């Protein structure tokens, strides 16, 4: 069994990931040079809006893209996933890494009982007998907080409420004790009171099992609640990466700043109008040469001609910003206060390693 | 049979534009194994008033009946019982033809702009149609359509484009322009920003806020996002399983919620602030919202309520004043801060 207890091998290490889809008419670069790591027992929040590439990234880690050109490196506990055969991958999927999707109903088969579906992975990966696997499924349902688990295991997905279904999907994902859990908008389809339950459940299971969690979400509130580190994506690229407190206290990328300023908060006074980001997220089909955020960036718009030209023409690379922090921006926020100019920033992303 | 949620908070005044009493909607339930279908009570005795120029937020989780309520107010759904009075006229039983003069004052904005705009029509056509129905000439309607685009921050030169040529935020601006076309006095907005990207939501929230002030609109803002509602509304009504469980001035409801459900709902909203999140005490409710097909006895919140007593299981609480500022809550044990 490959070990992820060695301190120098992170649980999941993604380097310079590129995912490209070819259609007859065009080639779409959905993810363009993303790098990150997820450590055991930690949660990385992958934040972005529609089209930012966050879900494409998570599907690439799981090896779920059928017709995509993928390059770079995805290593799970030191083992390169991109060079594995389909068969090798399917032995890892559900076993070492598992995924929870936004819509629990589409992740469950309507014609099998919930118990059968949870038992199936156990039987497949461990060769467990039918009875033992069923007993384990009941235990798992109990562990994710489903009352009367023995009875509920015999029910079908349609007999479960939305929150219960997502609990069942989590039970299924964790039934083979994976090291990595990828959760793609796991609470977006749920009500806010149920969302609170599910987030709490994932946090508890993570602590008990030392799970590495990759949490994909568009909700900065969810990120603030569960993530240890955050990667903000925009237009298929990394905008910035930081420990969660640093990111919210002092965002470095103008996009992150703009996002934080534009969401209404429950604990805010509400007299001033919300600050907005002009325009809408970019189309991946017609990428621009420079920073994907440049057309909406007020900082670029207010800069001198020469610097503005850099923003629109030259792609910013993720660069060292502060310990544990990277930002891909020609005009990051807060740099003057630190006494360095944008040109002093170290290139490329060696610091992140 | 009376399901009255008790009389609405504010007494009828001259400025009351919309008055809703005992509003109820039941849908036929599904038949199971030959047993007769039970009826699903989606909205159960909702009552409130809305003054001219006022903004009321209607919040709650999925299935609480907030959208059904909104649709009944503009007569997209027929109420099973109760009355809707607009400008002192009972419109509950008007025929669609009789309703036409009122329609121009009573408009709606929907959640998904692409689904609510006809993809085969140009923007000009979409915006002109309500005006043509109201008897304007084609020329005047097109002129007004251009004005409307400008009003919602779009380029009037784009009149001859189709909805798919616009981004989600722009398409929602068109939906708003359409609602404004006839010069309404009340707009019912059903989740108008929840289908939009986070960075675009603020634009639409600001636009609605500006229009509401400039045009003196009354707005019924239906949403599940409590932060957005707090931002835009004067008053807020919290619904649970078809009933209003708390209603009042937004500062009273948000700063000192009286109903345990409102308290739990507010404490469940994640704050975009990790330090505040760690400090916070959360009330995590057990279970899911119950199905309106089989509502619990007594107070329908009692199975999830940390304060529930025997009386809560047996007796349904009516809306009653809690504290000052005209706030009401339907709870046997409300928190009076």
XYZ file of C-alpha atoms in Angstrom:
690
model
C 0.000 0.000 0.000
C 1.507 3.318 -0.998
C 2.010 5.436 2.029
C 0.934 8.999 2.459
C 2.247 9.148 5.963
C 5.662 10.169 4.691
C 5.705 13.845 5.274
C 7.290 14.749 1.957
C 4.601 13.127 -0.191
C 1.328 15.015 -0.112
C -1.890 13.036 -0.429
C -2.818 14.715 -3.681
C -0.438 16.723 -5.754
C -1.570 18.346 -8.995
C 1.001 20.082 -11.163
C 0.380 22.270 -14.198
C -2.885 20.552 -15.055
C -4.283 21.337 -18.482
C -7.611 20.044 -19.699
C -8.652 20.699 -23.253
C -11.829 19.704 -25.035
C -11.887 19.408 -28.818
C -15.121 20.032 -30.625
C -15.475 19.994 -34.389
C -15.381 23.759 -34.512
C -13.005 24.713 -31.770
C -10.688 23.688 -29.012
C -11.642 24.757 -25.505
C -9.020 25.018 -22.821
C -11.172 24.536 -19.745
C -8.279 24.268 -17.292
C -5.001 25.947 -18.023
C -2.055 25.273 -15.747
C -3.511 24.582 -12.305
C -1.274 23.368 -9.467
C -2.243 22.509 -5.899
C -1.813 19.979 -3.139
C -4.226 18.448 -0.656
C -2.802 17.057 2.577
C -4.356 14.352 4.715
C -6.756 15.829 7.257
C -6.935 19.162 5.419
C -9.512 20.780 3.185
C -8.665 22.712 0.059
C -11.501 24.917 -1.150
C -11.628 25.280 -4.913
C -13.652 28.425 -5.565
C -14.936 29.838 -8.802
C -17.953 30.817 -10.835
C -19.474 28.904 -13.711
C -16.855 28.212 -16.373
C -13.930 28.780 -14.030
C -12.814 25.173 -14.494
C -13.295 24.021 -10.920
C -15.486 21.020 -11.723
C -13.396 20.079 -14.760
C -10.390 19.994 -12.414
C -12.093 17.686 -9.951
C -13.314 15.365 -12.706
C -9.773 15.191 -14.065
C -8.472 14.070 -10.672
C -11.079 11.319 -10.616
C -10.218 10.353 -14.188
C -13.768 10.914 -15.335
C -13.115 12.804 -18.560
C -13.686 10.659 -21.616
C -12.778 12.930 -24.513
C -10.380 15.450 -23.139
C -6.713 16.126 -23.699
C -5.161 16.183 -20.263
C -1.558 17.048 -19.505
C 0.485 17.887 -16.440
C 0.615 15.650 -13.412
C -1.890 14.303 -10.892
C -0.274 12.248 -8.163
C -2.226 10.478 -5.432
C 0.078 9.579 -2.552
C 2.983 9.815 -4.981
C 1.409 7.658 -7.685
C 0.913 9.323 -11.057
C -2.714 8.945 -12.141
C -2.467 10.295 -15.674
C -0.398 7.307 -16.847
C -2.737 4.668 -15.401
C -4.956 2.459 -17.528
C -8.732 2.692 -17.158
C -8.685 -0.561 -15.249
C -6.019 0.612 -12.811
C -7.910 3.850 -12.313
C -11.178 2.144 -11.566
C -9.444 0.154 -8.851
C -8.514 3.460 -7.196
C -11.827 5.188 -7.739
C -14.117 4.630 -4.803
C -11.257 2.927 -2.975
C -8.481 5.498 -2.450
C -10.433 8.508 -3.675
C -14.166 9.091 -3.824
C -16.471 11.806 -4.990
C -19.695 13.430 -3.816
C -21.697 15.380 -6.367
C -24.114 18.280 -6.188
C -27.219 16.276 -6.990
C -27.455 13.194 -4.772
C -30.365 11.766 -6.743
C -28.315 11.461 -9.919
C -25.545 9.742 -7.969
C -27.900 7.004 -6.774
C -29.456 4.245 -8.857
C -33.241 4.416 -8.534
C -33.801 0.656 -8.823
C -31.429 -0.558 -6.094
C -31.870 -0.092 -2.380
C -29.603 2.396 -0.691
C -28.033 -0.429 1.310
C -27.221 -2.442 -1.821
C -25.542 0.544 -3.395
C -23.362 1.228 -0.379
C -22.484 -2.469 -0.070
C -21.558 -2.746 -3.727
C -18.311 -0.780 -3.514
C -17.232 -2.814 -0.505
C -17.925 -6.065 -2.324
C -16.132 -4.914 -5.436
C -13.007 -3.452 -3.859
C -12.611 -5.765 -0.875
C -14.401 -8.883 -2.111
C -16.506 -8.757 1.053
C -19.385 -11.266 1.222
C -22.964 -10.136 0.719
C -23.953 -10.299 4.376
C -20.866 -8.624 5.769
C -21.086 -5.896 3.140
C -24.710 -5.298 4.051
C -23.844 -5.083 7.747
C -21.135 -2.595 6.887
C -23.579 -0.538 4.794
C -25.927 -0.321 7.779
C -23.023 0.790 9.988
C -22.094 3.454 7.460
C -25.656 4.783 7.296
C -25.643 5.039 11.060
C -22.314 6.812 11.000
C -23.563 9.508 8.621
C -26.493 10.155 10.931
C -29.378 8.324 9.322
C -31.853 7.191 11.978
C -32.957 3.529 11.966
C -30.135 2.597 9.557
C -31.096 -1.087 9.363
C -34.558 -0.236 8.074
C -33.447 2.646 5.848
C -30.821 0.437 4.155
C -33.687 -1.537 2.621
C -35.341 1.563 1.145
C -34.914 3.094 -2.295
C -33.455 6.558 -3.011
C -36.869 8.067 -3.754
C -37.927 7.260 -0.206
C -35.148 9.490 1.143
C -35.341 13.259 1.526
C -32.723 15.457 -0.172
C -30.538 15.751 2.916
C -30.801 12.023 3.670
C -29.814 11.195 0.100
C -26.701 13.314 0.359
C -25.856 11.536 3.625
C -26.315 8.197 1.848
C -24.033 9.334 -0.988
C -21.417 10.345 1.565
C -21.773 6.929 3.223
C -21.251 5.343 -0.174
C -18.206 7.494 -0.907
C -16.601 6.641 2.419
C -17.522 2.957 2.551
C -14.082 1.811 1.363
C -12.233 4.237 3.612
C -10.720 6.436 0.910
C -7.920 8.885 1.704
C -9.251 11.629 -0.520
C -12.804 12.936 -0.762
C -13.726 15.226 -3.622
C -16.935 17.113 -2.906
C -18.294 19.062 -5.871
C -20.855 21.626 -4.628
C -22.148 18.996 -2.166
C -24.617 21.351 -0.500
C -25.643 23.641 -3.350
C -28.881 21.754 -4.004
C -29.754 21.624 -0.304
C -31.570 24.005 2.002
C -29.441 26.108 4.267
C -30.413 24.283 7.478
C -29.603 20.961 5.808
C -26.399 22.395 4.353
C -25.240 23.149 7.882
C -25.803 19.480 8.835
C -23.924 18.120 5.822
C -20.937 20.451 6.256
C -20.748 19.467 9.902
C -20.907 15.786 8.952
C -18.078 16.095 6.419
C -15.945 17.959 8.968
C -16.543 15.272 11.620
C -15.743 12.397 9.256
C -12.667 14.226 8.054
C -11.333 14.499 11.593
C -12.092 10.895 12.455
C -10.533 9.501 9.300
C -7.859 12.065 8.500
C -9.463 12.574 5.098
C -8.028 14.961 2.599
C -10.942 16.944 1.200
C -11.128 18.858 -2.049
C -14.223 21.053 -1.672
C -15.480 22.635 -4.869
C -17.891 25.505 -4.375
C -18.999 28.900 -5.616
C -20.036 29.929 -2.097
C -17.435 31.937 -0.204
C -19.399 31.385 2.995
C -18.998 27.621 2.657
C -15.282 28.081 1.996
C -14.902 30.264 5.074
C -16.615 27.586 7.150
C -14.788 24.447 6.006
C -11.567 25.164 4.121
C -8.030 25.365 5.470
C -6.597 26.579 2.184
C -8.262 28.133 -0.821
C -7.571 28.168 -4.531
C -9.553 30.808 -6.416
C -10.058 29.976 -10.083
C -11.060 32.306 -12.876
C -11.394 31.533 -16.566
C -9.691 28.146 -16.213
C -6.662 29.539 -14.394
C -5.567 29.996 -10.819
C -6.147 33.566 -9.684
C -4.780 33.138 -6.205
C -4.008 30.575 -3.558
C -3.775 31.193 0.167
C -4.540 29.914 3.667
C -8.201 30.697 4.336
C -7.676 33.433 6.930
C -5.151 35.295 4.795
C -7.381 35.117 1.756
C -10.377 36.661 3.475
C -8.390 39.150 5.527
C -6.225 40.414 2.719
C -7.039 39.141 -0.759
C -4.209 39.692 -3.218
C -6.044 39.304 -6.498
C -8.457 42.047 -7.596
C -10.967 39.355 -8.578
C -10.983 37.883 -5.067
C -11.327 41.373 -3.600
C -14.186 42.103 -5.999
C -15.979 38.873 -5.128
C -15.717 39.526 -1.398
C -16.979 43.089 -1.826
C -19.900 42.089 -4.001
C -21.572 39.518 -1.760
C -24.097 40.827 0.726
C -23.341 39.694 4.258
C -25.753 38.963 7.061
C -23.538 40.791 9.530
C -23.033 43.911 7.403
C -24.711 47.268 7.707
C -26.810 47.540 4.609
C -27.006 51.178 3.617
C -24.249 51.537 1.033
C -24.859 49.939 -2.361
C -22.975 46.725 -2.974
C -19.757 47.096 -4.871
C -19.926 45.240 -8.124
C -17.617 43.666 -10.652
C -18.574 44.961 -14.084
C -19.327 42.503 -16.879
C -19.634 38.750 -16.639
C -17.296 35.733 -16.440
C -15.318 35.073 -19.646
C -16.139 32.627 -22.384
C -13.600 29.816 -22.601
C -14.238 29.475 -26.326
C -12.632 32.836 -27.050
C -9.803 33.303 -24.554
C -7.837 36.517 -24.514
C -4.029 36.563 -24.550
C -3.555 38.314 -21.206
C -5.126 37.961 -17.782
C -8.653 36.492 -18.118
C -9.903 39.001 -15.553
C -8.367 42.058 -17.272
C -11.553 43.123 -19.128
C -13.424 43.385 -15.794
C -10.563 44.570 -13.613
C -10.903 48.118 -12.284
C -7.269 48.011 -11.172
C -6.084 47.286 -14.698
C -8.432 49.952 -16.076
C -6.996 52.552 -13.730
C -3.359 51.660 -14.371
C -0.889 53.419 -16.620
C -0.987 52.549 -20.286
C 2.113 50.328 -20.201
C 0.907 48.263 -17.252
C -2.603 47.992 -18.649
C -1.139 46.629 -21.872
C 0.630 43.967 -19.836
C -2.641 42.922 -18.211
C -4.417 42.559 -21.534
C -1.537 41.030 -23.505
C 0.566 38.984 -21.134
C -0.695 36.095 -19.079
C 0.276 36.564 -15.427
C 1.917 33.499 -13.907
C 1.237 32.346 -10.344
C 3.934 34.055 -8.304
C 5.052 34.179 -4.727
C 3.126 36.759 -2.743
C 3.729 35.871 0.895
C 4.560 32.652 2.744
C 2.077 30.021 1.559
C 0.499 32.416 -0.895
C 0.530 32.676 -4.663
C -1.154 35.199 -6.887
C -1.413 35.405 -10.671
C -1.689 39.135 -11.240
C 0.477 41.893 -12.681
C -0.982 44.361 -10.181
C -1.625 42.413 -6.969
C -3.209 44.253 -4.055
C -1.278 45.205 -0.981
C 2.178 44.900 -2.493
C 3.205 48.567 -2.066
C 2.588 48.263 1.674
C 5.049 45.409 1.744
C 7.684 47.588 0.147
C 8.147 45.590 -3.023
C 7.084 46.446 -6.518
C 5.329 43.982 -8.800
C 8.540 43.451 -10.756
C 10.339 42.132 -7.661
C 8.040 39.173 -7.293
C 9.740 35.875 -7.814
C 8.794 33.779 -10.796
C 7.675 30.998 -11.313
C 5.830 28.807 -8.832
C 8.850 27.110 -7.226
C 7.954 28.639 -3.874
C 4.757 26.672 -3.782
C 6.473 23.337 -3.618
C -62.793 25.895 8.391
C -60.445 28.685 9.245
C -56.695 28.415 8.862
C -56.230 32.034 9.576
C -52.696 32.838 10.508
C -54.306 35.619 12.577
C -54.890 39.046 11.112
C -51.996 40.609 9.320
C -49.715 42.924 11.230
C -50.345 46.373 9.887
C -53.883 47.720 9.778
C -55.211 48.763 6.409
C -54.096 52.281 5.671
C -54.370 54.543 2.671
C -50.943 53.474 1.536
C -51.761 49.761 1.578
C -51.251 48.548 -1.961
C -51.556 44.815 -1.550
C -53.578 43.058 1.076
C -53.475 39.282 1.399
C -55.810 37.397 3.721
C -56.023 33.715 4.580
C -54.414 32.771 1.279
C -54.411 29.006 0.767
C -53.420 26.699 -2.045
C -53.860 22.953 -2.073
C -52.687 20.678 -4.839
C -53.999 17.175 -5.481
C -51.547 14.691 -4.010
C -50.486 11.438 -5.593
C -52.691 8.376 -5.209
C -50.920 5.532 -3.521
C -52.076 1.913 -3.682
C -55.675 2.753 -4.368
C -56.016 5.014 -1.374
C -57.623 8.322 -2.246
C -55.107 11.069 -2.886
C -54.543 13.358 0.042
C -54.281 17.017 -0.795
C -51.006 18.849 -0.389
C -51.469 22.132 1.392
C -48.652 24.177 -0.177
C -49.803 27.508 1.230
C -51.882 27.556 4.367
C -53.559 30.764 5.472
C -50.967 33.363 4.561
C -51.817 36.972 5.418
C -49.849 40.202 5.063
C -50.082 43.746 3.782
C -47.673 45.572 1.547
C -47.605 49.359 1.383
C -46.924 51.356 -1.754
C -43.181 51.690 -2.295
C -42.404 49.094 0.361
C -40.149 46.062 -0.021
C -41.145 42.823 1.651
C -38.877 39.783 1.573
C -40.481 36.353 1.578
C -37.923 33.802 2.723
C -37.909 30.119 3.492
C -36.530 26.810 2.328
C -37.618 24.770 -0.668
C -41.210 23.633 -0.433
C -42.233 26.263 2.113
C -44.740 27.777 -0.320
C -43.047 31.095 -0.997
C -43.104 30.774 -4.788
C -46.662 29.452 -4.777
C -47.658 32.489 -2.739
C -45.962 34.824 -5.227
C -47.672 33.168 -8.160
C -51.084 33.482 -6.566
C -50.557 37.198 -5.967
C -50.186 37.849 -9.695
C -52.870 35.263 -10.500
C -50.558 32.855 -12.282
C -52.056 30.301 -9.908
C -55.623 30.301 -8.641
C -55.899 30.378 -4.855
C -57.920 27.588 -3.259
C -59.144 29.994 -0.581
C -58.493 33.462 0.722
C -58.335 36.854 -0.910
C -55.831 39.069 -2.671
C -56.759 42.751 -2.779
C -54.750 45.144 -4.926
C -55.340 48.859 -4.441
C -58.484 48.114 -2.422
C -59.944 45.942 -5.155
C -60.467 42.233 -4.572
C -58.751 40.627 -7.569
C -59.033 37.032 -6.380
C -61.927 36.107 -8.626
C -61.590 38.526 -11.520
C -61.560 36.962 -14.981
C -58.347 37.401 -16.963
C -60.131 40.067 -19.037
C -61.344 41.931 -15.972
C -57.852 41.650 -14.571
C -56.212 43.347 -17.537
C -56.332 46.954 -16.244
C -54.741 45.766 -12.988
C -52.078 43.671 -14.757
C -50.203 46.724 -15.871
C -49.637 47.616 -12.219
C -48.782 44.086 -11.128
C -45.777 42.424 -12.741
C -43.390 39.571 -12.092
C -39.677 38.782 -12.477
C -38.652 35.131 -12.673
C -35.622 33.162 -11.537
C -34.285 31.908 -14.859
C -34.173 34.703 -17.425
C -33.517 32.368 -20.343
C -36.544 30.242 -19.495
C -38.823 33.239 -19.024
C -37.866 35.069 -22.228
C -39.103 33.699 -25.551
C -35.915 32.636 -27.404
C -37.454 33.303 -30.817
C -38.439 36.865 -30.101
C -36.197 39.904 -30.324
C -35.729 42.051 -27.262
C -37.802 44.724 -28.955
C -40.684 42.298 -29.357
C -40.360 40.991 -25.786
C -40.475 44.488 -24.324
C -43.155 45.810 -26.684
C -45.675 43.047 -26.208
C -47.036 44.159 -22.834
C -47.382 47.680 -24.228
C -49.190 46.529 -27.353
C -51.611 44.599 -25.170
C -52.202 47.787 -23.209
C -53.106 49.539 -26.491
C -49.918 51.404 -27.431
C -48.921 51.828 -31.078
C -46.071 49.697 -32.421
C -43.915 52.746 -32.855
C -44.489 54.099 -29.377
C -43.863 50.628 -27.955
C -40.509 50.318 -29.702
C -39.511 53.739 -28.526
C -40.424 52.797 -24.971
C -38.523 49.500 -25.330
C -35.346 51.431 -26.111
C -35.916 53.632 -23.051
C -36.393 50.550 -20.903
C -33.118 49.002 -22.049
C -31.332 52.169 -21.072
C -33.121 52.211 -17.723
C -31.817 48.724 -16.844
C -28.294 49.514 -18.026
C -28.277 47.842 -21.437
C -27.394 49.299 -24.794
C -30.583 50.428 -26.591
C -28.922 49.514 -29.865
C -29.355 45.861 -28.935
C -33.132 45.962 -29.434
C -33.031 43.547 -32.343
C -30.971 40.892 -30.625
C -32.325 37.659 -29.197
C -32.082 36.567 -25.541
C -29.358 33.966 -26.189
C -27.041 36.740 -27.368
C -26.934 38.096 -23.833
C -25.141 36.824 -20.736
C -27.191 35.605 -17.756
C -26.987 38.929 -15.951
C -27.919 40.870 -19.071
C -30.824 38.520 -19.779
C -32.122 39.109 -16.258
C -31.934 42.860 -16.937
C -34.215 42.235 -19.926
C -36.607 40.317 -17.667
C -36.620 43.299 -15.320
C -37.171 45.718 -18.219
C -40.144 43.655 -19.344
C -41.653 43.796 -15.864
C -41.196 47.584 -15.857
C -42.633 48.122 -19.332
C -46.171 48.935 -18.248
C -45.163 51.144 -15.345
C -46.167 48.775 -12.538
C -46.711 49.727 -8.898
C -45.895 46.269 -7.550
C -43.354 43.732 -8.750
C -43.187 40.177 -7.480
C -39.598 38.988 -7.945
C -39.195 35.233 -7.497
C -35.536 34.361 -6.784
C -34.349 36.972 -9.303
C -30.620 36.539 -8.606
C -30.199 32.941 -7.526
C -29.495 31.609 -11.044
C -26.753 34.185 -11.615
C -23.032 33.992 -11.001
C -21.909 35.434 -7.690
C -20.034 38.309 -9.312
C -23.129 39.252 -11.313
C -25.690 39.031 -8.486
C -24.587 42.297 -6.926
C -25.208 44.156 -10.185
C -28.804 42.950 -10.289
C -29.391 43.577 -6.578
C -28.157 47.158 -6.993
C -30.279 47.618 -10.101
C -33.430 46.442 -8.329
C -32.651 48.666 -5.371
C -32.128 51.705 -7.595
C -35.261 51.088 -9.643
C -37.326 50.522 -6.545
C -36.247 53.903 -5.147
C -36.456 55.820 -8.406
C -39.815 54.486 -9.457
C -41.372 54.150 -6.014
C -42.139 50.480 -6.639
C -43.501 48.094 -4.100
C -41.484 44.895 -4.257
C -42.227 41.418 -3.004
C -38.822 39.770 -3.062
C -38.966 35.983 -2.811
C -35.642 34.329 -2.029
C -33.918 31.623 -0.069
C -30.788 33.757 0.346
C -31.226 35.639 3.592
C -28.253 37.936 3.013
C -29.694 39.261 -0.241
C -33.108 39.789 1.348
C -31.603 41.688 4.253
C -29.856 43.903 1.772
C -32.894 44.862 -0.275
C -35.964 44.642 1.959
C -37.689 46.845 4.559
C -39.686 44.021 6.070
C -39.308 40.272 5.954
C -41.665 37.323 6.301
C -40.279 33.880 7.105
C -42.283 30.920 5.831
C -42.209 27.330 7.015
C -44.379 24.608 5.534
C -46.926 26.901 3.941
C -47.285 29.380 6.778
C -45.703 32.627 7.855
C -43.929 31.884 11.131
C -42.430 35.325 11.646
C -42.938 38.703 10.025
C -41.715 42.167 10.832
C -39.261 44.944 10.280
C -36.042 43.445 8.964
C -33.920 44.776 11.816
C -36.236 43.197 14.371
C -36.278 39.855 12.542
C -32.563 39.682 11.683
C -31.112 41.207 14.829
C -33.483 39.639 17.334
C -35.361 36.729 15.744
C -38.279 35.569 17.886
C -39.143 32.242 16.237
C -36.757 29.300 16.818
C -36.909 28.500 13.099
C -35.820 32.008 12.150
C -33.006 31.720 14.686
C -31.817 28.414 13.230
C -32.135 29.660 9.669
C -30.041 32.749 10.358
C -27.415 30.813 12.267
C -27.089 28.319 9.394
C -26.134 30.925 6.789
C -22.384 30.694 6.258
C -20.571 34.001 6.666
C -17.766 34.801 4.230
C -15.405 35.328 7.140
C -13.434 32.406 8.589
C -12.732 34.112 11.924
C -16.422 34.960 12.440
C -17.368 31.425 11.402
C -15.165 29.913 14.123
C -16.572 32.250 16.785
C -20.166 31.612 15.861
C -22.555 29.462 17.753
C -24.700 27.555 15.360
C -28.076 26.015 15.980
C -27.997 22.900 13.838
C -31.502 21.591 13.314
C -32.195 17.897 13.157
C -33.778 16.368 10.094
C -35.203 17.903 6.962
C -38.193 20.156 6.456
C -41.264 17.872 6.533
C -43.393 17.222 3.470
C -46.444 19.459 3.085
C -48.347 16.287 2.117
C -48.026 15.049 5.695
C -47.610 18.070 7.947
C -46.855 17.398 11.614
C -49.582 18.059 14.155
C -49.688 21.279 16.126
C -46.837 23.591 15.253
C -45.384 22.159 12.051
C -41.869 23.051 13.221
C -42.105 21.050 16.462
C -40.282 17.874 15.277
C -37.140 19.934 14.603
C -37.560 22.510 17.331
C -35.152 22.548 20.284
C -37.831 24.233 22.435
C -40.788 21.968 21.658
C -43.182 21.091 24.523
C -46.455 19.159 24.636
C -48.503 22.176 23.626
C -46.413 22.509 20.460
C -47.352 18.994 19.380
C -51.054 19.577 19.933
C -51.862 23.169 19.257
C -50.969 25.284 16.291
C -49.664 28.688 17.365
C -51.130 31.778 15.680
C -49.130 34.824 14.678
C -48.973 37.166 17.646
C -47.039 40.311 18.469
C -43.613 39.790 20.028
C -41.821 42.891 21.263
C -42.326 46.181 19.494
C -42.020 47.378 15.906
C -45.026 45.385 14.752
C -43.145 42.107 14.614
C -45.221 38.942 14.916
C -44.243 35.336 15.408
C -46.236 32.104 15.400
C -44.678 30.298 18.351
C -45.786 29.198 21.806
C -42.381 30.086 23.210
C -41.049 33.015 21.219
C -37.838 34.725 22.268
C -38.615 38.242 23.408
C -35.222 39.900 23.385
